[in-house]
Amino acid sequence: MADKEALPKLREDFKMQNKSVFILGASGETGRVLLKEILRQNLFSKVTLIGRRELTFEEEAYKNVNQAVVDFEKLDEYASAFQGHDVGFCCLGTTRAKAGAEGFVRVDRDYVLKSAELAKAGGCKHFNLLSSKGADKSSSFLYLQVKGEVEAKVEELKFDRLSVFRPGVLLCDRQESRPGEWLARKFFSSLPHSWASGHSVPVVTVVRAMLNNLVSPGSGRMELLENKAILHLGEDSGVPKL
Ligand SMILES: NC(=O)c1ccc[n+]([C@@H]2O[C@H](COP(=O)([O-])OP(=O)(O)OC[C@H]3O[C@@H](n4cnc5c(N)ncnc54)[C@H](OP(=O)(O)O)[C@@H]3O)[C@@H](O)[C@H]2O)c1
């Protein structure tokens, strides 16, 4: 990872390359902040959202955003949506409470993996996967096991560059009611920063870390960023606050 002082120049160099990007999950808490920041930093010449429904935006900044509406149950039929993007971000996910165990596996493993496969086949060079702290394919917890499994399977696709982000609890003002997450957020925000920083992170910091990492030279084919690395890379990165 480059020094933070080098980031403004790296950002400018990246913009000059006129790359294209797709985002999966742009309607979610992380995805929508990611989209906003990508547009604000003007990093790509083409931005495409791939999702199950068309999103509406009022602001002028979004007027050139492309959207591909797909049926995730028949993704092979939508391979063209994944073609021709240099970079991909996957912020897709659901919860067991919302979708049941089977539905959770379907979205967080099968949809993610199929999307990654199509992206690779479509020429994507750098895939960014939002995973989770504790991801471990041999975990006895379904959530962590699925996250670990999908990380391993996406790694097998051998993207030129794969960046996996493993944040702890995402700190955000979620509109949807998720009592467990809400309690965790309250708990972490009441703790000393030094302790909470190992286990939670604001969504905006995750997004900044993703984009700072994006413009920096890669360190090997696969990069694994744990919560502390995300905090380090995403905080105080010389970009004006959102
Ligand atoms: N929340 C946390 O504290 C936490 C911590 C660590 C890691 N993570 C992981 O980070 C990722 C992003 O989390 P988030 O909280 O930003 O996500 P989120 O707000 O729940 O958004 C999830 C996104 O996935 C899409 N999605 C969900 N179910 C779908 C389905 N059946 N078919 C198609 N699209 C579907 C949603 O689209 P719609 O708007 O159309 O539903 C939305 O764009 C997830 O993988 C999550 O597991 C979360």
XYZ file of N, CA and C and ligand atoms in Angstrom:
774
model
N 0.831 -1.197 0.000
C 0.000 0.000 0.000
C 0.872 1.255 0.000
N 0.528 2.196 -0.877
C 1.314 3.423 -1.001
C 1.109 4.321 0.220
N 2.069 5.263 0.444
C 1.906 6.251 1.509
C 0.680 7.092 1.229
N 0.074 7.591 2.312
C -1.124 8.420 2.119
C -0.814 9.691 1.342
N 0.434 10.186 1.523
C 0.813 11.420 0.805
C 0.779 11.198 -0.700
N 0.963 9.949 -1.104
C 1.024 9.657 -2.550
C -0.383 9.542 -3.159
N -1.413 9.491 -2.313
C -2.763 9.193 -2.829
C -3.310 10.213 -3.835
N -3.162 11.525 -3.595
C -3.719 12.458 -4.588
C -3.151 12.221 -5.987
N -1.858 11.986 -6.072
C -1.227 11.744 -7.381
C -1.714 10.403 -7.970
N -1.801 9.403 -7.107
C -2.274 8.090 -7.574
C -3.701 8.187 -8.103
N -4.510 8.979 -7.405
C -5.911 9.173 -7.820
C -5.970 9.806 -9.209
N -5.130 10.824 -9.394
C -5.106 11.515 -10.694
C -4.629 10.561 -11.791
N -3.601 9.793 -11.489
C -3.084 8.831 -12.487
C -4.162 7.805 -12.839
N -4.889 7.376 -11.828
C -5.944 6.377 -12.061
C -7.027 6.949 -12.980
N -7.434 8.172 -12.707
C -8.494 8.804 -13.520
C -8.099 8.871 -14.986
N -6.798 9.161 -15.213
C -6.302 9.302 -16.594
C -6.464 8.015 -17.399
N -6.626 6.894 -16.705
C -6.709 5.610 -17.414
C -8.098 5.313 -17.966
N -9.068 6.190 -17.645
C -10.432 6.054 -18.185
C -11.004 4.643 -18.054
N -10.953 4.127 -16.874
C -11.438 2.754 -16.676
C -12.942 2.721 -16.478
N -13.499 1.514 -16.619
C -14.933 1.343 -16.379
C -15.128 0.421 -15.175
N -16.252 0.595 -14.515
C -16.499 -0.151 -13.279
C -17.949 -0.621 -13.221
N -18.157 -1.759 -12.576
C -19.536 -2.134 -12.229
C -19.632 -2.292 -10.717
N -20.826 -2.033 -10.223
C -21.083 -2.193 -8.780
C -22.294 -3.106 -8.605
N -22.135 -4.117 -7.794
C -23.248 -4.979 -7.386
C -23.636 -4.567 -5.973
N -24.933 -4.361 -5.746
C -25.373 -3.988 -4.402
C -25.369 -2.491 -4.162
N -25.517 -1.705 -5.237
C -25.442 -0.239 -5.104
C -26.633 0.367 -4.370
N -27.665 -0.436 -4.104
C -28.799 0.084 -3.337
C -28.600 -0.157 -1.840
N -27.567 -0.904 -1.476
C -27.342 -1.231 -0.065
C -26.580 -0.136 0.661
N -26.362 -0.327 1.941
C -25.714 0.699 2.772
C -24.299 0.995 2.290
N -23.540 -0.043 1.997
C -22.163 0.189 1.554
C -22.138 0.595 0.083
N -22.907 -0.119 -0.719
C -22.893 0.127 -2.161
C -23.303 1.541 -2.528
N -24.265 2.080 -1.806
C -24.723 3.425 -2.200
C -23.693 4.494 -1.804
N -22.999 4.285 -0.694
C -21.921 5.224 -0.317
C -20.746 5.071 -1.288
N -20.499 3.835 -1.677
C -19.424 3.579 -2.649
C -19.721 4.294 -3.969
N -20.941 4.164 -4.448
C -21.316 4.823 -5.709
C -21.152 6.335 -5.587
N -21.651 6.875 -4.494
C -21.571 8.324 -4.287
C -20.120 8.803 -4.320
N -19.265 8.060 -3.643
C -17.851 8.464 -3.547
C -17.124 8.273 -4.878
N -17.472 7.231 -5.604
C -16.866 7.005 -6.927
C -17.215 8.172 -7.849
N -18.463 8.621 -7.781
C -18.886 9.738 -8.635
C -18.213 11.027 -8.171
N -18.137 11.181 -6.860
C -17.551 12.412 -6.329
C -16.073 12.527 -6.685
N -15.377 11.410 -6.609
C -13.949 11.431 -6.955
C -13.733 11.340 -8.471
N -14.819 11.068 -9.199
C -14.755 11.013 -10.673
C -13.661 10.060 -11.153
N -13.681 8.853 -10.595
C -12.571 7.929 -10.828
C -12.661 7.158 -12.139
N -13.886 6.990 -12.648
C -14.074 6.119 -13.813
C -14.739 6.866 -14.966
N -14.462 6.390 -16.179
C -15.117 7.019 -17.331
C -16.504 6.412 -17.553
N -16.733 5.218 -17.005
C -18.055 4.598 -17.151
C -18.397 3.843 -15.860
N -19.605 4.087 -15.361
C -20.051 3.435 -14.122
C -21.353 2.694 -14.414
N -21.385 1.411 -14.101
C -22.587 0.604 -14.342
C -23.018 -0.082 -13.048
N -24.288 0.031 -12.750
C -24.833 -0.680 -11.592
C -25.509 -1.945 -12.104
N -25.214 -3.048 -11.460
C -25.893 -4.298 -11.825
C -26.726 -4.702 -10.617
N -28.044 -4.782 -10.824
C -28.911 -5.082 -9.687
C -30.226 -5.684 -10.120
N -31.039 -6.025 -9.131
C -32.301 -6.699 -9.469
C -33.413 -5.705 -9.762
N -33.158 -4.420 -9.550
C -34.191 -3.410 -9.831
C -33.501 -2.114 -10.220
N -34.243 -1.324 -10.969
C -33.707 -0.038 -11.417
C -33.767 0.951 -10.251
N -32.705 1.691 -10.057
C -32.681 2.680 -8.977
C -32.927 4.065 -9.563
N -33.563 4.921 -8.776
C -33.777 6.291 -9.269
C -32.927 7.266 -8.457
N -32.358 8.230 -9.163
C -31.503 9.226 -8.523
C -31.951 10.611 -8.961
N -31.975 11.514 -8.019
C -32.396 12.892 -8.334
C -31.198 13.747 -8.784
N -30.053 13.485 -8.132
C -28.916 14.397 -8.320
C -28.307 14.308 -9.714
N -27.839 15.454 -10.163
C -27.180 15.611 -11.462
C -25.971 14.664 -11.593
N -25.255 14.487 -10.498
C -24.026 13.678 -10.534
C -24.266 12.252 -11.025
N -25.518 11.793 -10.916
C -25.813 10.399 -11.261
C -26.294 10.234 -12.701
N -26.335 11.336 -13.433
C -27.056 11.267 -14.716
C -26.399 10.346 -15.756
N -25.093 10.114 -15.637
C -24.440 9.217 -16.609
C -24.252 7.793 -16.101
N -24.850 7.501 -14.962
C -24.702 6.148 -14.414
C -25.568 5.179 -15.223
N -24.957 4.095 -15.673
C -25.700 3.073 -16.435
C -26.253 2.036 -15.475
N -27.353 1.437 -15.860
C -27.912 0.393 -15.003
C -28.275 -0.833 -15.831
N -27.908 -1.996 -15.299
C -28.313 -3.260 -15.920
C -29.165 -3.992 -14.891
N -30.418 -4.221 -15.252
C -31.303 -4.956 -14.337
C -31.256 -6.424 -14.739
N -30.928 -7.262 -13.768
C -30.736 -8.688 -14.066
C -31.594 -9.550 -13.145
N -31.808 -10.793 -13.583
C -32.452 -11.791 -12.732
C -31.324 -12.664 -12.187
N -31.041 -12.527 -10.900
C -29.898 -13.244 -10.331
C -30.083 -14.763 -10.357
N -31.337 -15.209 -10.544
C -31.574 -16.656 -10.647
C -31.197 -17.185 -12.026
N -31.053 -16.274 -12.990
C -30.706 -16.694 -14.363
C -29.547 -15.843 -14.873
N -28.529 -15.711 -14.056
C -27.465 -14.753 -14.395
C -26.767 -15.051 -15.718
N -26.691 -16.340 -16.063
C -26.027 -16.694 -17.334
C -26.666 -15.975 -18.514
N -27.960 -15.721 -18.401
C -28.666 -15.042 -19.500
C -28.309 -13.548 -19.569
N -27.614 -13.066 -18.532
C -27.272 -11.633 -18.476
C -25.752 -11.417 -18.524
N -25.064 -12.372 -19.144
C -23.595 -12.302 -19.187
C -23.120 -10.972 -19.791
N -23.897 -10.446 -20.724
C -23.461 -9.209 -21.399
C -23.349 -8.034 -20.414
N -24.146 -8.081 -19.337
C -24.085 -6.991 -18.345
C -22.710 -6.939 -17.674
N -22.028 -8.060 -17.677
C -20.739 -8.149 -16.984
C -19.550 -7.970 -17.927
N -19.848 -7.671 -19.178
C -18.758 -7.572 -20.145
C -18.164 -6.173 -20.234
N -16.837 -6.138 -20.327
C -16.161 -4.873 -20.646
C -15.909 -3.941 -19.474
N -15.955 -4.448 -18.261
C -15.633 -3.593 -17.108
C -14.220 -3.930 -16.622
N -13.423 -2.912 -16.389
C -12.060 -3.153 -15.885
C -12.087 -3.567 -14.415
N -12.986 -2.933 -13.679
C -13.014 -3.117 -12.217
C -14.439 -3.492 -11.789
N -14.551 -4.345 -10.790
C -15.869 -4.693 -10.243
C -15.856 -4.584 -8.730
N -16.969 -4.114 -8.173
C -17.140 -4.086 -6.716
C -18.367 -4.915 -6.369
N -18.241 -5.795 -5.428
C -19.393 -6.586 -5.005
C -19.733 -6.269 -3.550
N -20.863 -5.595 -3.360
C -21.349 -5.255 -2.005
C -22.700 -5.928 -1.783
N -22.883 -7.046 -2.432
C -24.144 -7.783 -2.373
C -24.237 -8.536 -1.046
N -25.426 -8.742 -0.565
C -25.568 -9.576 0.617
C -26.956 -9.479 1.207
N -27.328 -10.512 1.935
C -28.576 -10.447 2.682
C -28.309 -11.029 4.070
N -29.368 -11.238 4.830
C -29.185 -11.820 6.160
C -30.069 -13.058 6.274
N -29.709 -13.880 7.199
C -30.488 -15.086 7.449
C -31.880 -14.700 7.936
N -31.944 -13.631 8.745
C -33.241 -13.189 9.274
C -34.161 -12.749 8.145
N -33.588 -12.179 7.120
C -34.386 -11.635 6.019
C -34.745 -12.714 4.992
N -33.785 -13.570 4.691
C -33.968 -14.493 3.562
C -33.999 -15.964 3.970
N -33.813 -16.251 5.261
C -33.711 -17.658 5.688
C -32.309 -18.163 5.353
N -31.974 -19.336 5.914
C -30.611 -19.859 5.707
C -30.353 -20.118 4.227
N -31.320 -20.732 3.560
C -31.136 -21.073 2.142
C -30.994 -19.825 1.277
N -31.848 -18.853 1.560
C -31.825 -17.593 0.803
C -30.513 -16.853 1.021
N -30.019 -16.900 2.246
C -28.748 -16.242 2.552
C -27.613 -16.865 1.724
N -27.573 -18.193 1.688
C -26.516 -18.889 0.937
C -26.642 -18.571 -0.557
N -27.874 -18.531 -1.009
C -28.134 -18.247 -2.433
C -27.538 -16.884 -2.827
N -27.810 -15.874 -2.000
C -27.337 -14.524 -2.336
C -25.840 -14.392 -2.047
N -25.452 -14.662 -0.812
C -24.083 -14.346 -0.375
C -23.029 -15.287 -0.951
N -23.450 -16.472 -1.375
C -22.473 -17.366 -2.025
C -22.761 -17.472 -3.528
N -23.970 -17.982 -3.883
C -24.206 -18.325 -5.293
C -24.259 -17.094 -6.199
N -24.981 -16.059 -5.793
C -25.061 -14.863 -6.651
C -23.699 -14.182 -6.767
N -23.006 -14.132 -5.639
C -21.690 -13.469 -5.638
C -20.713 -14.226 -6.532
N -20.692 -15.546 -6.364
C -19.744 -16.347 -7.132
C -20.062 -16.306 -8.631
N -21.324 -16.458 -8.966
C -21.709 -16.426 -10.388
C -21.366 -15.068 -10.999
N -21.623 -14.008 -10.255
C -21.293 -12.670 -10.754
C -19.789 -12.553 -10.986
N -19.010 -13.079 -10.057
C -17.551 -13.010 -10.196
C -17.099 -13.802 -11.422
N -17.715 -14.950 -11.630
C -17.352 -15.777 -12.800
C -17.640 -15.026 -14.097
N -18.825 -14.416 -14.152
C -19.200 -13.688 -15.376
C -18.319 -12.458 -15.569
N -17.966 -11.817 -14.468
C -17.093 -10.643 -14.559
C -15.722 -11.047 -15.095
N -15.201 -12.126 -14.575
C -13.890 -12.614 -15.035
C -13.963 -12.936 -16.533
N -15.019 -13.665 -16.917
C -15.183 -14.022 -18.338
C -15.360 -12.770 -19.192
N -15.932 -11.733 -18.604
C -16.186 -10.491 -19.338
C -14.998 -9.543 -19.384
N -13.881 -9.953 -18.780
C -12.652 -9.163 -18.909
C -12.291 -8.321 -17.699
N -13.014 -8.480 -16.599
C -12.702 -7.695 -15.388
C -11.311 -8.089 -14.854
N -10.506 -7.080 -14.575
C -9.131 -7.343 -14.119
C -8.994 -7.252 -12.600
N -9.790 -6.386 -12.012
C -9.663 -6.157 -10.560
C -11.037 -6.308 -9.915
N -11.186 -7.360 -9.116
C -12.460 -7.623 -8.447
C -12.314 -7.295 -6.966
N -13.276 -6.536 -6.448
C -13.268 -6.111 -5.038
C -14.453 -6.745 -4.331
N -14.160 -7.561 -3.348
C -15.217 -8.313 -2.671
C -15.378 -7.837 -1.231
N -16.590 -7.407 -0.913
C -16.873 -7.035 0.478
C -17.288 -8.301 1.215
N -16.421 -8.746 2.106
C -16.662 -9.976 2.856
C -16.948 -9.596 4.309
N -16.406 -10.302 5.258
C -16.680 -9.980 6.666
C -15.541 -10.434 7.566
N -15.367 -9.694 8.632
C -14.434 -10.111 9.688
C -14.801 -11.539 10.096
N -13.805 -12.361 10.266
C -14.045 -13.726 10.748
C -14.395 -14.715 9.649
N -14.432 -14.272 8.384
C -14.750 -15.195 7.287
C -13.820 -16.402 7.363
N -14.427 -17.574 7.317
C -13.609 -18.785 7.475
C -14.409 -19.970 6.935
N -13.903 -20.570 5.866
C -14.704 -21.622 5.228
C -14.893 -22.855 6.108
N -14.093 -22.976 7.191
C -14.312 -24.128 8.067
C -15.043 -23.737 9.357
N -15.582 -22.531 9.385
C -16.313 -22.103 10.585
C -17.598 -22.906 10.753
N -18.032 -23.055 11.998
C -19.305 -23.759 12.205
C -20.474 -22.768 12.162
N -20.173 -21.477 12.051
C -21.247 -20.473 11.878
C -21.511 -20.289 10.392
N -22.759 -20.453 10.003
C -23.104 -20.392 8.577
C -22.603 -19.104 7.935
N -22.831 -17.965 8.588
C -22.464 -16.670 8.003
C -20.967 -16.631 7.675
N -20.146 -16.988 8.661
C -18.691 -16.903 8.468
C -18.200 -17.964 7.495
N -18.863 -19.134 7.533
C -18.487 -20.233 6.637
C -18.746 -19.846 5.181
N -19.934 -19.255 4.934
C -20.290 -18.846 3.574
C -19.345 -17.754 3.081
N -19.048 -16.798 3.939
C -18.139 -15.708 3.548
C -16.760 -16.280 3.207
N -16.276 -17.225 4.039
C -14.965 -17.838 3.788
C -14.975 -18.649 2.499
N -16.065 -19.377 2.288
C -16.170 -20.220 1.092
C -16.163 -19.364 -0.176
N -16.929 -18.287 -0.152
C -17.011 -17.465 -1.357
C -15.671 -16.771 -1.620
N -15.001 -16.355 -0.581
C -13.655 -15.758 -0.764
C -12.743 -16.754 -1.480
N -12.746 -18.004 -0.988
C -11.845 -19.022 -1.560
C -12.211 -19.308 -3.011
N -13.510 -19.378 -3.291
C -13.926 -19.702 -4.662
C -13.645 -18.546 -5.621
N -13.811 -17.344 -5.150
C -13.506 -16.190 -6.016
C -11.994 -16.138 -6.254
N -11.225 -16.482 -5.243
C -9.760 -16.491 -5.421
C -9.348 -17.475 -6.526
N -10.060 -18.610 -6.577
C -9.739 -19.624 -7.599
C -9.947 -19.107 -9.024
N -10.726 -18.046 -9.173
C -10.980 -17.504 -10.517
C -9.752 -16.787 -11.080
N -8.821 -16.479 -10.193
C -7.551 -15.854 -10.596
C -7.721 -14.547 -11.381
N -8.397 -13.620 -10.754
C -8.411 -12.259 -11.302
C -6.975 -11.737 -11.270
N -6.643 -10.798 -12.137
C -5.304 -10.194 -12.079
C -5.073 -9.615 -10.689
N -6.154 -9.035 -10.149
C -6.082 -8.475 -8.789
C -7.413 -8.723 -8.088
N -7.326 -9.284 -6.895
C -8.527 -9.514 -6.080
C -8.302 -8.843 -4.726
N -9.213 -7.944 -4.355
C -9.106 -7.284 -3.049
C -10.306 -7.708 -2.213
N -10.022 -8.323 -1.079
C -11.087 -8.812 -0.191
C -11.081 -7.961 1.072
N -12.232 -7.393 1.398
C -12.357 -6.520 2.569
C -13.143 -7.258 3.638
N -12.569 -7.278 4.824
C -13.218 -7.996 5.933
C -13.537 -7.052 7.091
N -14.547 -6.201 6.930
C -14.881 -5.280 8.025
C -15.589 -5.992 9.179
N -15.515 -5.365 10.345
C -16.343 -5.816 11.470
C -17.744 -5.245 11.289
N -18.417 -4.963 12.391
C -19.776 -4.409 12.289
C -19.723 -3.079 11.552
N -20.589 -2.927 10.550
C -20.620 -1.693 9.763
C -21.409 -0.631 10.523
N -20.772 0.496 10.761
C -21.451 1.582 11.462
C -22.106 2.498 10.434
N -23.431 2.528 10.464
C -24.179 3.363 9.519
C -25.569 3.600 10.104
N -26.313 4.528 9.501
C -27.686 4.765 9.962
C -28.633 3.987 9.079
N -28.700 2.692 9.301
C -29.532 1.847 8.446
C -31.008 2.140 8.662
N -31.714 2.307 7.526
C -33.152 2.587 7.651
C -33.932 1.325 7.993
N -33.474 0.224 7.392
C -34.160 -1.048 7.651
C -33.906 -1.478 9.098
N -34.916 -2.080 9.732
C -34.743 -2.496 11.122
C -33.975 -3.813 11.212
N -32.813 -3.788 11.844
C -32.046 -5.007 12.112
C -31.627 -4.927 13.573
N -32.475 -5.441 14.475
C -32.222 -5.246 15.907
C -30.850 -5.719 16.378
N -30.384 -6.863 15.877
C -29.085 -7.405 16.298
C -27.961 -6.446 15.935
N -28.026 -5.966 14.687
C -26.990 -5.058 14.202
C -27.048 -3.732 14.968
N -28.281 -3.283 15.241
C -28.478 -2.020 15.962
C -27.838 -2.110 17.347
N -28.076 -3.242 18.016
C -27.506 -3.434 19.357
C -25.980 -3.451 19.297
N -25.453 -4.174 18.301
C -23.992 -4.251 18.147
C -23.416 -2.860 17.923
N -24.101 -2.065 17.102
C -23.625 -0.712 16.790
C -23.587 0.147 18.055
N -24.682 0.067 18.849
C -24.752 0.826 20.114
C -23.614 0.403 21.037
N -23.413 -0.930 21.085
C -22.388 -1.479 21.965
C -21.006 -0.947 21.575
N -20.681 -1.043 20.281
C -19.349 -0.630 19.840
C -19.145 0.874 19.972
N -20.228 1.645 19.766
C -20.026 3.097 19.855
C -19.853 3.546 21.309
N -20.166 2.654 22.271
C -19.985 3.032 23.669
C -18.591 2.631 24.186
N -17.829 1.913 23.349
C -16.525 1.407 23.802
C -15.388 2.369 23.463
N -14.266 2.240 24.173
C -13.112 3.068 23.805
C -12.721 2.777 22.354
N -12.264 3.822 21.658
C -11.950 3.702 20.236
C -10.976 2.549 19.963
N -9.953 2.435 20.844
C -8.913 1.431 20.596
C -9.495 0.017 20.565
N -10.509 -0.236 21.381
C -11.088 -1.579 21.408
C -12.090 -1.745 20.273
N -12.942 -0.734 20.099
C -13.980 -0.830 19.065
C -13.365 -0.934 17.672
N -12.174 -0.342 17.501
C -11.585 -0.309 16.158
C -11.214 -1.705 15.653
N -11.099 -2.653 16.527
C -10.825 -4.016 16.067
C -12.072 -4.715 15.569
N -13.245 -4.154 15.897
C -14.486 -4.899 15.682
C -15.555 -4.173 14.884
N -15.371 -2.893 14.621
C -16.400 -2.146 13.889
C -15.730 -1.069 13.053
N -16.476 -0.559 12.086
C -15.905 0.454 11.196
C -17.048 1.195 10.503
N -16.948 2.534 10.383
C -17.989 3.253 9.651
C -17.983 2.855 8.167
N -19.175 2.788 7.582
C -19.284 2.418 6.169
C -18.440 3.334 5.295
N -18.461 4.631 5.612
C -17.707 5.571 4.778
C -16.203 5.279 4.813
N -15.721 4.769 5.918
C -14.300 4.410 6.020
C -13.996 3.181 5.159
N -14.939 2.235 5.152
C -14.755 1.045 4.296
C -14.651 1.484 2.838
N -15.538 2.383 2.454
C -15.572 2.856 1.070
C -14.281 3.594 0.712
N -13.834 4.462 1.611
C -12.587 5.196 1.354
C -11.419 4.226 1.228
N -11.421 3.192 2.091
C -10.341 2.194 2.029
C -10.380 1.461 0.695
N -11.586 1.114 0.246
C -11.711 0.413 -1.043
C -11.137 1.263 -2.178
N -11.445 2.551 -2.142
C -11.027 3.416 -3.253
C -9.558 3.804 -3.141
N -9.066 3.969 -1.928
C -7.626 4.242 -1.775
C -6.805 3.029 -2.204
N -7.334 1.861 -1.872
C -6.656 0.630 -2.291
C -6.695 0.488 -3.809
N -7.847 0.825 -4.386
C -8.026 0.725 -5.839
C -6.969 1.505 -6.617
N -6.717 2.729 -6.193
C -5.803 3.587 -6.961
C -4.325 3.288 -6.648
N -4.101 2.503 -5.617
C -2.722 2.167 -5.222
C -2.259 0.922 -5.956
N -0.941 0.787 -6.145
C -0.453 -0.428 -6.804
C -0.829 -1.654 -5.977
N -1.204 -2.720 -6.624
C -1.611 -3.935 -5.905
C -0.406 -4.602 -5.259
N -0.689 -5.372 -4.206
C 0.406 -6.122 -3.573
C 0.113 -7.609 -3.759
N 0.468 -8.113 -4.907
C 0.201 -9.532 -5.192
C -1.179 -9.710 -5.772
N -1.480 -10.946 -6.154
C -2.748 -11.215 -6.834
C -3.952 -11.055 -5.907
N -3.779 -11.455 -4.639
C -4.901 -11.319 -3.698
C -4.500 -10.488 -2.484
N -5.337 -9.512 -2.154
C -5.087 -8.677 -0.974
C -6.230 -8.906 0.010
N -5.874 -9.112 1.242
C -6.869 -9.342 2.277
C -6.790 -8.188 3.262
N -7.843 -7.390 3.357
C -7.801 -6.246 4.271
C -8.728 -6.494 5.455
N -8.127 -6.691 6.613
C -8.898 -6.910 7.839
C -9.371 -5.561 8.378
N -10.199 -5.603 9.414
C -10.834 -4.377 9.925
C -9.823 -3.269 10.237
N -8.711 -3.622 10.888
C -7.740 -2.592 11.286
C -7.090 -1.965 10.059
N -6.794 -2.795 9.063
C -6.184 -2.271 7.824
C -7.186 -1.358 7.106
N -8.447 -1.720 7.149
C -9.486 -0.893 6.513
C -9.541 0.468 7.214
N -9.505 0.443 8.541
C -9.533 1.705 9.297
C -8.317 2.557 8.958
N -7.170 1.926 8.898
C -5.941 2.656 8.618
C -5.983 3.294 7.235
N -6.427 2.510 6.281
C -6.422 2.970 4.887
C -7.551 3.955 4.584
N -8.654 3.796 5.308
C -9.838 4.607 4.984
C -9.975 5.889 5.775
N -9.292 5.967 6.922
C -9.430 7.170 7.738
C -8.434 8.223 7.296
N -8.845 9.452 7.362
C -7.934 10.565 7.145
C -7.092 10.390 5.886
N -7.762 10.227 4.749
C -7.017 9.916 3.535
C -6.896 11.106 2.589
N -7.068 12.296 3.143
C -6.852 13.480 2.323
C -7.992 13.783 1.367
N -9.101 13.057 1.481
C -10.259 13.348 0.637
C -11.226 14.134 1.519
N -11.799 15.248 1.037
C -12.737 15.980 1.883
C -13.861 15.069 2.374
N -14.331 15.330 3.567
C -15.378 14.485 4.162
C -16.656 14.556 3.324
N -17.389 13.445 3.311
C -18.667 13.386 2.579
C -19.695 14.303 3.209
N -23.901 -5.156 8.187
C -22.741 -5.404 8.754
O -22.465 -5.017 9.898
C -21.696 -6.175 7.950
C -20.461 -6.439 8.548
C -19.480 -7.081 7.793
C -19.746 -7.453 6.482
N -20.966 -7.211 5.939
C -21.203 -7.627 4.551
O -21.083 -6.494 3.713
C -21.912 -6.648 2.563
C -22.739 -5.394 2.354
O -23.471 -5.134 3.525
P -24.526 -3.939 3.570
O -25.007 -3.881 4.961
O -23.950 -2.753 2.911
O -25.669 -4.553 2.618
P -27.209 -4.142 2.505
O -27.440 -2.755 2.943
O -28.010 -5.219 3.154
O -27.405 -4.225 0.909
C -27.343 -5.448 0.272
C -27.401 -5.306 -1.232
O -27.592 -6.628 -1.778
C -28.757 -6.641 -2.589
N -29.526 -7.868 -2.418
C -29.946 -8.418 -1.258
N -30.690 -9.522 -1.511
C -30.711 -9.655 -2.856
C -31.328 -10.593 -3.738
N -32.062 -11.629 -3.284
N -31.157 -10.448 -5.064
C -30.430 -9.410 -5.542
N -29.830 -8.479 -4.768
C -29.978 -8.617 -3.436
C -29.610 -5.471 -2.111
O -30.468 -5.086 -3.171
P -31.983 -4.557 -2.880
O -31.844 -3.121 -2.459
O -32.654 -4.718 -4.189
O -32.538 -5.430 -1.791
C -28.553 -4.440 -1.743
O -28.143 -3.736 -2.892
C -22.735 -7.912 2.803
O -22.171 -8.979 2.089
C -22.594 -8.151 4.297
O -22.695 -9.513 4.642
C -21.939 -6.550 6.636
